mmCIF file of C-alpha atoms in Angstrom:
data_model
loop_
_atom_site.group_PDB
_atom_site.id
_atom_site.type_symbol
_atom_site.label_atom_id
_atom_site.label_comp_id
_atom_site.label_asym_id
_atom_site.label_seq_id
_atom_site.Cartn_x
_atom_site.Cartn_y
_atom_site.Cartn_z
ATOM 1 C CA UNK B 552 119.310 108.217 69.845
ATOM 2 C CA UNK B 553 119.710 111.882 70.155
ATOM 3 C CA UNK B 554 122.104 113.773 72.445
ATOM 4 C CA UNK B 555 119.878 114.856 75.522
ATOM 5 C CA UNK B 556 121.833 117.854 77.138
ATOM 6 C CA UNK B 557 119.849 117.779 80.445
ATOM 7 C CA UNK B 558 122.087 119.097 83.304
ATOM 8 C CA UNK B 559 122.851 116.741 86.119
ATOM 9 C CA UNK B 560 122.980 118.404 89.393
ATOM 10 C CA UNK B 561 126.303 118.875 91.065
ATOM 11 C CA UNK B 562 126.222 117.153 94.375
ATOM 12 C CA UNK B 563 127.561 120.305 96.305
ATOM 13 C CA UNK B 564 124.404 122.231 95.201
ATOM 14 C CA UNK B 565 122.012 119.508 96.401
ATOM 15 C CA UNK B 566 123.615 119.442 99.953
ATOM 16 C CA UNK B 567 123.581 123.172 100.028
ATOM 17 C CA UNK B 568 119.908 123.243 99.175
ATOM 18 C CA UNK B 569 119.361 120.810 102.383
ATOM 19 C CA UNK B 570 120.115 123.810 104.743
ATOM 20 C CA UNK B 571 117.204 123.864 107.293
ATOM 21 C CA UNK B 572 116.173 120.199 107.279
ATOM 22 C CA UNK B 573 116.064 118.500 110.488
ATOM 23 C CA UNK B 574 114.553 115.191 109.304
ATOM 24 C CA UNK B 575 115.259 113.275 106.227
ATOM 25 C CA UNK B 576 113.797 110.258 104.074
ATOM 26 C CA UNK B 577 115.665 108.641 101.227
ATOM 27 C CA UNK B 578 113.663 106.754 98.481
ATOM 28 C CA UNK B 579 115.325 104.480 95.833
ATOM 29 C CA UNK B 580 113.728 103.934 92.344
ATOM 30 C CA UNK B 581 113.907 100.317 91.328
ATOM 31 C CA UNK B 582 115.669 99.485 88.194
ATOM 32 C CA UNK B 583 115.913 103.328 87.352
ATOM 33 C CA UNK B 584 116.389 103.725 83.694
ATOM 34 C CA UNK B 585 114.569 100.876 82.758
ATOM 35 C CA UNK B 586 111.201 101.982 84.006
ATOM 36 C CA UNK B 587 111.193 104.510 81.197
ATOM 37 C CA UNK B 588 109.756 103.191 77.897
ATOM 38 C CA UNK B 589 111.590 104.357 74.657
ATOM 39 C CA UNK B 590 110.272 105.193 71.191
ATOM 40 C CA UNK B 591 110.301 102.720 68.045
ATOM 41 C CA UNK B 592 113.523 104.140 66.780
ATOM 42 C CA UNK B 593 115.526 104.020 70.122
ATOM 43 C CA UNK B 594 114.106 100.425 70.719
ATOM 44 C CA UNK B 595 115.656 99.606 67.414
ATOM 45 C CA UNK B 596 118.949 101.165 68.290
ATOM 46 C CA UNK B 597 119.084 99.138 71.460
ATOM 47 C CA UNK B 598 118.461 95.853 69.940
ATOM 48 C CA UNK B 599 120.503 93.100 71.685
ATOM 49 C CA UNK B 600 121.760 90.264 69.396
ATOM 50 C CA UNK B 601 122.572 86.917 71.136
ATOM 51 C CA UNK B 602 122.973 83.260 70.063
ATOM 52 C CA UNK B 603 119.051 82.870 70.622
ATOM 53 C CA UNK B 604 118.190 85.881 68.186
ATOM 54 C CA UNK B 605 117.577 89.707 68.024
ATOM 55 C CA UNK B 606 115.797 91.010 70.946
ATOM 56 C CA UNK B 607 114.373 94.736 70.799
ATOM 57 C CA UNK B 608 114.729 96.502 74.050
ATOM 58 C CA UNK B 609 111.648 98.712 74.676
ATOM 59 C CA UNK B 610 112.995 100.291 77.849
ATOM 60 C CA UNK B 611 115.769 102.754 78.311
ATOM 61 C CA UNK B 612 119.031 100.868 79.128
ATOM 62 C CA UNK B 613 121.917 101.662 81.344
ATOM 63 C CA UNK B 614 125.089 102.259 79.257
ATOM 64 C CA UNK B 615 123.179 104.716 76.743
ATOM 65 C CA UNK B 616 125.148 108.000 77.025
ATOM 66 C CA UNK B 617 121.902 110.059 76.969
ATOM 67 C CA UNK B 618 119.942 108.033 79.686
ATOM 68 C CA UNK B 619 121.190 109.988 82.808
ATOM 69 C CA UNK B 620 120.120 113.081 81.432
ATOM 70 C CA UNK B 621 116.778 111.788 80.083
ATOM 71 C CA UNK B 622 116.174 110.042 83.449
ATOM 72 C CA UNK B 623 116.938 112.904 85.564
ATOM 73 C CA UNK B 624 114.661 115.303 83.523
ATOM 74 C CA UNK B 625 111.808 112.763 83.987
ATOM 75 C CA UNK B 626 112.400 112.615 87.973
ATOM 76 C CA UNK B 627 112.853 116.225 88.017
ATOM 77 C CA UNK B 628 109.485 116.772 86.284
ATOM 78 C CA UNK B 629 107.693 114.221 88.502
ATOM 79 C CA UNK B 630 108.812 115.891 91.749
ATOM 80 C CA UNK B 631 108.654 119.650 90.449
ATOM 81 C CA UNK B 632 107.124 122.178 92.883
ATOM 82 C CA UNK B 633 107.500 119.678 96.198
ATOM 83 C CA UNK B 634 109.747 121.617 98.336
ATOM 84 C CA UNK B 635 112.517 119.871 100.244
ATOM 85 C CA UNK B 636 112.550 117.021 97.482
ATOM 86 C CA UNK B 637 116.049 116.494 95.837
ATOM 87 C CA UNK B 638 116.072 113.742 93.370
ATOM 88 C CA UNK B 639 119.549 112.633 92.086
ATOM 89 C CA UNK B 640 119.264 109.942 89.643
ATOM 90 C CA UNK B 641 117.433 107.027 91.288
ATOM 91 C CA UNK B 642 117.937 108.441 94.770
ATOM 92 C CA UNK B 643 115.431 110.775 96.119
ATOM 93 C CA UNK B 644 116.195 112.611 99.417
ATOM 94 C CA UNK B 645 113.332 114.532 101.070
ATOM 95 C CA UNK B 646 114.017 117.062 103.705
ATOM 96 C CA UNK B 647 111.568 118.719 106.275
ATOM 97 C CA UNK B 648 111.870 120.618 109.441
ATOM 98 C CA UNK B 649 109.692 117.895 111.463
ATOM 99 C CA UNK B 650 108.313 114.419 111.134
ATOM 100 C CA UNK B 651 104.699 115.825 110.245
ATOM 101 C CA UNK B 652 106.093 117.904 107.217
ATOM 102 C CA UNK B 653 108.186 115.135 106.138
ATOM 103 C CA UNK B 654 105.217 112.654 106.094
ATOM 104 C CA UNK B 655 103.488 115.204 104.009
ATOM 105 C CA UNK B 656 106.020 115.476 101.651
ATOM 106 C CA UNK B 657 106.639 111.884 101.584
ATOM 107 C CA UNK B 658 103.051 111.204 100.894
ATOM 108 C CA UNK B 659 102.918 113.813 97.890
ATOM 109 C CA UNK B 660 106.072 112.157 96.118
ATOM 110 C CA UNK B 661 104.694 108.723 96.477
ATOM 111 C CA UNK B 662 101.259 109.740 95.093
ATOM 112 C CA UNK B 663 103.403 111.358 92.152
ATOM 113 C CA UNK B 664 105.410 108.427 91.676
ATOM 114 C CA UNK B 665 102.292 106.241 91.598
ATOM 115 C CA UNK B 666 100.826 108.410 89.116
ATOM 116 C CA UNK B 667 103.775 108.288 86.803
ATOM 117 C CA UNK B 668 104.135 104.579 87.148
ATOM 118 C CA UNK B 669 107.405 104.663 88.881
ATOM 119 C CA UNK B 670 108.221 102.011 91.237
ATOM 120 C CA UNK B 671 110.423 102.248 94.323
ATOM 121 C CA UNK B 672 112.666 99.450 95.748
ATOM 122 C CA UNK B 673 110.994 97.646 98.561
ATOM 123 C CA UNK B 674 113.684 96.774 100.476
ATOM 124 C CA UNK B 675 114.685 100.255 101.305
#
């Protein structure tokens, strides 16, 4: 695994960017990092050895030091250009001035997630 220096947004910057929002929605991605597949070298490096044998893990795992930056980068790119959408790891906050605008932004985000193959937690 190579170091991944993608910046994680500071919470105070995210909060400041919400000014003007009157209605909000929050989405939560299911199994966050594990939705992302990894290349063969990374899968080899993440191999888990148990009493039942070695298991090559083909998805990004929690605990990998580069995982937060990799995941944040993917999510940022997925929602890039949608005003009022603030991704912070597996939480996506959507702000709008009214319910109609919120519904439009939410629909756009959901379409992008579907296109990218990202799944949300159904219980949220």
